Amino acid sequence: MQITLTVNGTQHTLDVPENTLLVEIIREHLGLTGTHVGCDTSQCGACTVHLDGRAVKSCSMLAGQVDGASVTTIEGIGTPEALHPMQAAFRECHALQCGFCTPGMIMRAIDLVAEQPDLDSKAVRAGLEGNLCRCTGYHNIVRAVLHSAGSDQGGAP
Amino acid sequence: MSSSAATATGIGASVLRKEDLRFITGNGRYTDDLNQPGQSYAVFLRSPHARARIIGIDTREALKVPGVFAVLTGADMAADGLGDLPCGWEVKQKDGSDMVRAPHPPLAINVVNYVGEPYGVVIAATRAAARQGAEAVMTDFEEREPVVDLATARDSAAIHDGVPGNLAYDWELGDRAATEAALASAAHVTRLDLTNNRLIPNAMEPRAALGVYDRSGDEYTLYTTSQNPHLERLVLSAFVQIAPEHKLRVIAPDVGGGFGSKIFVYAEETTVVWAARKVGRPVKWTADRSESFLADAHGRDHVTHAELGLDADGNFVALKVETTANLGAYLSTFGSSVPTYLYGTLLAGQYRTPNIHVEVHGVYTNTCPVDAYRGAGRPEATYVVERIVETAARELGQDPAALRRRNMIRPEQFPYETPVALIYDTGNYEASLDRALELVDYAGFPARRAASEAAGRKRGIGFACYIEACGLAPSQLAIQLGAGVGLYESGEIRVNPTGSVTVFTGSHSHGQGHETTFAQVVSDRFGIPFENVEVVHGDTGRVEFGLGTYGSRSLAVGGSALVKAADKLIVKGRRIAAHMLEADVDAVAFEDGQFVVRDSNQSLAFGEVAFAAYVPTNYPTDLEPGFSEKAFYDPQNFTYPAGTHIAEVEVDADTGVVTLVNFVAVDDFGHVINPMIVDGQVHGGVAQGAGQALLEHGIYDDYGQLVTGSYMDYCMPRADDVPDFVVDTTVTPCTHNPLGVKGCGEAGAIGSPAAIMNAVTDAVGSNDVSMPATPEKIWRALAG
């Protein structure tokens, strides 16, 4: 099937099999490998991207569902020279170790802060429930999200 | 050691990580991100049965699937003369005989012995075609009765020919007669039966491999998710015999977590690098998470009976431990060593227990092989010691902190030789215990318990005063004990003509942040800007040799190699500077990045000397140009990180739900290079330990089917399952490595399961709760 979608501000028209997943479009067709695949049951959240501004697990969206949509991936929110505040907070709070879950975690965290500006630690933990991290024990991820949200509870970075 | 020029980024500074910039912007390069022109895709044929004979494999329909290039089986691999996957640690049995190794071909040939065991591979132009091809392969299995239950495995039919009782080894350590005599005369004996639950590692990046064969040079390249690419190359070359070492390059690029599971040499990477030549194209494989569950080596899985004897004053007089350890269907790369030398040797814990005996039965079962998982043997040992000590305190009505304190090895007793073969070089166990008691507000616990009680919840507190042996390992000792390789590490420092520095290390970072900490160590040593130091790792084509990262060894062993190499450079730099400044070598010192002639105002900057070494105009005639050095560092002893972890839990008696409400970890890692990174390592380890204690369990049913084969069934710790952690360190520097460091990667996972289970059993008032302490188990325990 032919679909047209905008990824990180650039429009793409692709001819893909109907059973193609959004994450396959992103990684394999567009070569944007910052979005990762960590499971096959939509549980880990490593593939989280923004679809029309909201965080979605891109392993759970089919090509047909994203026709006409606007997608933002980790590559689209900031660069090493001009980091998104959430990217900067993750670095400053040591909220990543191996880095594999990180892109999905950051994309989810940005959406979380947007939907609930007055977050506390408990709300952050609940909000990140769909994203697995095996390295950090979540402690510093929670700090980073609170820090980025401007809450004092994040403590000094 | 610290120089003023590098204070903000030197040793002891929480420097932000160099590697983060690529990871947070999506520019990391993991194995699955890499592609080769013309590459094909591999999908493995895996056994659906726990135990079966392969009668026949019909590949005709699969080969008709468009895009399928080849279907290869274990027999094809054997026909090409490839060898078995070896177990790299020979364990001697009680009677002096060798352990019994079962044959372990990378792809199973006539028999399969666990669900998920690979016995063939389909290679195709696309992943979808390979998958379709795999579904079209018709394999005729003759099912056989599997051996699944660890407790009865020794009384079951033999899985492997020539392995009666499914016993790989019967191993012991310590003085049995003295231990039994001391127990017989003890004033009190505490007895405890424990299980240490099977865990499935679950690094977030699934394993992956990309094999490439270059016909022009007859050279192979393997990109793979490995914690130790040089060891991978050594095994594939020397044992599996895919290619000579100089014709095989192994690259482990960014690796998304390991926790032990990526140490081992597996069937899949072996197959893709072999198949790349066979099919004449690069071959790529990336595991589904389901495959990770089935076929990444699992961890733990012990059944143990322990007895602790105490005299009338509460001094430990003897500890006797008997453990049956599940090794799975085959001996994985280091599977034999984990329940023996990494377990039995740690049973002294932090205590002066004079008599210890441990006996371990290592058994085969029709389950995925079991090998090192974060902590590897040491969490199991800590679980035994700290659960039985806590139980003894309860039986005797003593304060658990006081009973531990009474029995701790005291600072003045180091070096301390234990009855189980280790010599602890240094430590101060009471210091970390005291700090942990303070941080947890131990005195305030009764009030907190009363408050919980008033709110209808049961509160418990639990301790673990753990010790670990890290910094693996003195080579001679390790080889004496059965290791197939030395356990030193290599490092090389190349100072470029402009004074920037490239560091090559045999350690491998897969989350630990070596690109940052190793740069801190080297920049601090040279007094040069941290930004000028680049760390290279994970590529046998760029790094001379290495034994990789596991056992909290990277800084203690790999970092020490870099210090050695740096010191060689400083020696050479002093000679160059002495010549240039027309001074005696002995009069030249290296301070704060300057080669200084003592008692003069003459000096040369590090960069000036480096430049002179590459542009040798005014240069000693008897000295080689160039400014790079390498070193191998072989440790003299293990390092012994230790500490106290204290957990507090609340239990909802109606639902059985346990909430970890507070966790304090005070660890002694010796000197700390980057406190931010060390704290992060502890956080992650504690969360994994909390997972073991409360959530995670790899369960096989009676037929050997893995019941917990996805994230829908295997309960990983999520953000709302764990609290904020309170972590701190105390410092007694390691006495035998140049940085005084001990290693921090595993401590969190070693101390926390025992601390949390001691808290859980304290809360429910029953010791009869096994890990993981699920709501059902708690509810049943409370129902009595």
PDB file of C-alpha atoms in Angstrom, chain A residues 27-28 33-41 43-44 46 57 74-75 77-80 83 87-88 90-94 96-103 106 121 124-126 128-140 142, chain B residues 16-18 20-21 23-30 32-33 127 200-206 255-257 259 288-290 373-374 510-511 676-677 680-681 683-684 687-688 696 710-712 714 716-720 722-725:
ATOM      1  CA  ARG A  27      14.023   1.988  11.349  1.00  0.00           C
ATOM      2  CA  GLU A  28      14.181   0.067   8.101  1.00  0.00           C
ATOM      3  CA  THR A  33      17.716   3.791  14.148  1.00  0.00           C
ATOM      4  CA  GLY A  34      17.345   5.846  17.310  1.00  0.00           C
ATOM      5  CA  THR A  35      13.957   4.213  17.844  1.00  0.00           C
ATOM      6  CA  HIS A  36      14.530   0.740  19.271  1.00  0.00           C
ATOM      7  CA  VAL A  37      12.706  -2.578  19.458  1.00  0.00           C
ATOM      8  CA  GLY A  38      12.998  -4.263  22.832  1.00  0.00           C
ATOM      9  CA  CYS A  39      10.122  -6.719  22.836  1.00  0.00           C
ATOM     10  CA  ASP A  40       7.384  -8.272  20.756  1.00  0.00           C
ATOM     11  CA  THR A  41       4.404  -7.704  23.041  1.00  0.00           C
ATOM     12  CA  GLN A  43       5.362  -4.002  26.795  1.00  0.00           C
ATOM     13  CA  CYS A  44       8.796  -2.376  26.873  1.00  0.00           C
ATOM     14  CA  ALA A  46      11.688   1.262  23.677  1.00  0.00           C
ATOM     15  CA  LYS A  57       4.459   2.564  20.856  1.00  0.00           C
ATOM     16  CA  ILE A  74      14.166  10.938  19.033  1.00  0.00           C
ATOM     17  CA  GLU A  75      16.182  12.306  16.103  1.00  0.00           C
ATOM     18  CA  ILE A  77      13.538  16.645  19.027  1.00  0.00           C
ATOM     19  CA  GLY A  78      17.094  17.847  19.444  1.00  0.00           C
ATOM     20  CA  THR A  79      20.704  17.485  18.413  1.00  0.00           C
ATOM     21  CA  PRO A  80      23.907  17.147  20.438  1.00  0.00           C
ATOM     22  CA  LEU A  83      19.340  19.341  23.088  1.00  0.00           C
ATOM     23  CA  GLN A  87      17.379  15.161  26.658  1.00  0.00           C
ATOM     24  CA  ALA A  88      19.509  17.571  28.689  1.00  0.00           C
ATOM     25  CA  PHE A  90      18.439  12.869  31.219  1.00  0.00           C
ATOM     26  CA  ARG A  91      22.120  13.597  30.810  1.00  0.00           C
ATOM     27  CA  GLU A  92      22.387  15.920  33.788  1.00  0.00           C
ATOM     28  CA  CYS A  93      20.606  13.466  36.096  1.00  0.00           C
ATOM     29  CA  HIS A  94      22.447  10.354  34.794  1.00  0.00           C
ATOM     30  CA  LEU A  96      20.602   6.496  31.264  1.00  0.00           C
ATOM     31  CA  GLN A  97      23.233   3.802  31.269  1.00  0.00           C
ATOM     32  CA  CYS A  98      23.212   1.493  28.230  1.00  0.00           C
ATOM     33  CA  GLY A  99      21.001   3.927  26.338  1.00  0.00           C
ATOM     34  CA  PHE A 100      18.750   1.348  24.725  1.00  0.00           C
ATOM     35  CA  CYS A 101      15.482   2.265  26.451  1.00  0.00           C
ATOM     36  CA  THR A 102      16.436   5.939  26.527  1.00  0.00           C
ATOM     37  CA  PRO A 103      14.913   7.255  23.275  1.00  0.00           C
ATOM     38  CA  ILE A 106      12.536  10.426  26.646  1.00  0.00           C
ATOM     39  CA  SER A 121       7.365  11.512  41.902  1.00  0.00           C
ATOM     40  CA  VAL A 124       6.062  10.150  37.134  1.00  0.00           C
ATOM     41  CA  ARG A 125       6.459   6.551  38.208  1.00  0.00           C
ATOM     42  CA  ALA A 126       2.887   5.776  37.219  1.00  0.00           C
ATOM     43  CA  LEU A 128       6.457   5.659  33.003  1.00  0.00           C
ATOM     44  CA  GLU A 129       4.870   2.323  33.821  1.00  0.00           C
ATOM     45  CA  GLY A 130       4.827   1.318  30.154  1.00  0.00           C
ATOM     46  CA  ASN A 131       8.540   1.831  29.593  1.00  0.00           C
ATOM     47  CA  LEU A 132      11.021  -0.714  30.884  1.00  0.00           C
ATOM     48  CA  CYS A 133      14.568   0.114  31.912  1.00  0.00           C
ATOM     49  CA  ARG A 134      16.883  -2.621  33.189  1.00  0.00           C
ATOM     50  CA  CYS A 135      19.886  -0.422  34.055  1.00  0.00           C
ATOM     51  CA  THR A 136      18.918   2.579  36.151  1.00  0.00           C
ATOM     52  CA  GLY A 137      16.383   1.264  38.638  1.00  0.00           C
ATOM     53  CA  TYR A 138      14.325   4.277  37.441  1.00  0.00           C
ATOM     54  CA  HIS A 139      15.641   6.454  40.300  1.00  0.00           C
ATOM     55  CA  ASN A 140      17.482   8.925  38.090  1.00  0.00           C
ATOM     56  CA  VAL A 142      12.277   9.990  37.795  1.00  0.00           C
TER      57      VAL A 142
ATOM     58  CA  LEU B  16      28.612  13.952  32.997  1.00  0.00           C
ATOM     59  CA  ARG B  17      29.026  11.090  30.578  1.00  0.00           C
ATOM     60  CA  LYS B  18      30.637  11.455  27.169  1.00  0.00           C
ATOM     61  CA  ASP B  20      25.259  10.213  26.633  1.00  0.00           C
ATOM     62  CA  LEU B  21      25.192  12.683  23.776  1.00  0.00           C
ATOM     63  CA  PHE B  23      22.385   7.926  23.227  1.00  0.00           C
ATOM     64  CA  ILE B  24      19.975  10.745  24.054  1.00  0.00           C
ATOM     65  CA  THR B  25      19.870  11.959  20.458  1.00  0.00           C
ATOM     66  CA  GLY B  26      19.276   8.567  18.849  1.00  0.00           C
ATOM     67  CA  ASN B  27      22.791   8.348  17.460  1.00  0.00           C
ATOM     68  CA  GLY B  28      23.852   5.214  19.319  1.00  0.00           C
ATOM     69  CA  ARG B  29      24.981   2.366  17.086  1.00  0.00           C
ATOM     70  CA  TYR B  30      23.750  -0.977  18.329  1.00  0.00           C
ATOM     71  CA  ASP B  32      20.729  -4.210  14.948  1.00  0.00           C
ATOM     72  CA  ASP B  33      21.304  -0.667  13.661  1.00  0.00           C
ATOM     73  CA  ARG B 127      13.298 -11.385   7.572  1.00  0.00           C
ATOM     74  CA  ILE B 200      15.895 -14.352  33.060  1.00  0.00           C
ATOM     75  CA  PRO B 201      18.374 -11.535  32.467  1.00  0.00           C
ATOM     76  CA  ASN B 202      16.479  -9.314  30.031  1.00  0.00           C
ATOM     77  CA  ALA B 203      18.976  -6.709  28.978  1.00  0.00           C
ATOM     78  CA  MET B 204      16.738  -4.290  27.086  1.00  0.00           C
ATOM     79  CA  GLU B 205      18.630  -4.796  23.840  1.00  0.00           C
ATOM     80  CA  PRO B 206      17.926  -8.300  22.554  1.00  0.00           C
ATOM     81  CA  VAL B 255      25.594  -2.852  23.530  1.00  0.00           C
ATOM     82  CA  GLY B 256      22.315  -2.315  25.300  1.00  0.00           C
ATOM     83  CA  GLY B 257      22.965  -3.896  28.664  1.00  0.00           C
ATOM     84  CA  PHE B 259      24.194  -8.253  33.138  1.00  0.00           C
ATOM     85  CA  ASP B 288      12.811 -11.467  19.224  1.00  0.00           C
ATOM     86  CA  ARG B 289      12.226 -10.940  22.924  1.00  0.00           C
ATOM     87  CA  SER B 290      10.628 -14.388  22.971  1.00  0.00           C
ATOM     88  CA  TYR B 373      23.705 -13.125  35.877  1.00  0.00           C
ATOM     89  CA  ARG B 374      24.536  -9.886  37.713  1.00  0.00           C
ATOM     90  CA  HIS B 510      27.537  -1.696  27.829  1.00  0.00           C
ATOM     91  CA  GLY B 511      26.090   0.911  30.138  1.00  0.00           C
ATOM     92  CA  MET B 676      27.306   9.809  39.915  1.00  0.00           C
ATOM     93  CA  ILE B 677      27.998   6.678  37.905  1.00  0.00           C
ATOM     94  CA  GLY B 680      23.572   4.743  39.253  1.00  0.00           C
ATOM     95  CA  GLN B 681      25.125   1.287  39.262  1.00  0.00           C
ATOM     96  CA  HIS B 683      20.315   1.928  41.871  1.00  0.00           C
ATOM     97  CA  GLY B 684      20.141  -0.472  38.943  1.00  0.00           C
ATOM     98  CA  ALA B 687      16.148  -2.716  41.318  1.00  0.00           C
ATOM     99  CA  GLN B 688      17.239  -6.034  39.821  1.00  0.00           C
ATOM    100  CA  GLU B 696      10.705 -12.143  38.785  1.00  0.00           C
ATOM    101  CA  SER B 710       7.277 -12.777  27.583  1.00  0.00           C
ATOM    102  CA  TYR B 711       6.856  -9.482  29.381  1.00  0.00           C
ATOM    103  CA  MET B 712       3.196 -10.409  29.744  1.00  0.00           C
ATOM    104  CA  TYR B 714       7.645 -12.482  33.431  1.00  0.00           C
ATOM    105  CA  MET B 716      10.003  -7.059  35.264  1.00  0.00           C
ATOM    106  CA  PRO B 717      10.399  -4.230  37.786  1.00  0.00           C
ATOM    107  CA  ARG B 718       8.668  -1.127  36.476  1.00  0.00           C
ATOM    108  CA  ALA B 719       9.026   2.456  37.632  1.00  0.00           C
ATOM    109  CA  ASP B 720       6.148   2.156  40.085  1.00  0.00           C
ATOM    110  CA  VAL B 722      10.469   0.511  43.312  1.00  0.00           C
ATOM    111  CA  PRO B 723      11.026   3.531  45.555  1.00  0.00           C
ATOM    112  CA  ASP B 724      13.692   6.218  45.485  1.00  0.00           C
ATOM    113  CA  PHE B 725      16.833   4.610  46.882  1.00  0.00           C
TER     114      PHE B 725
END
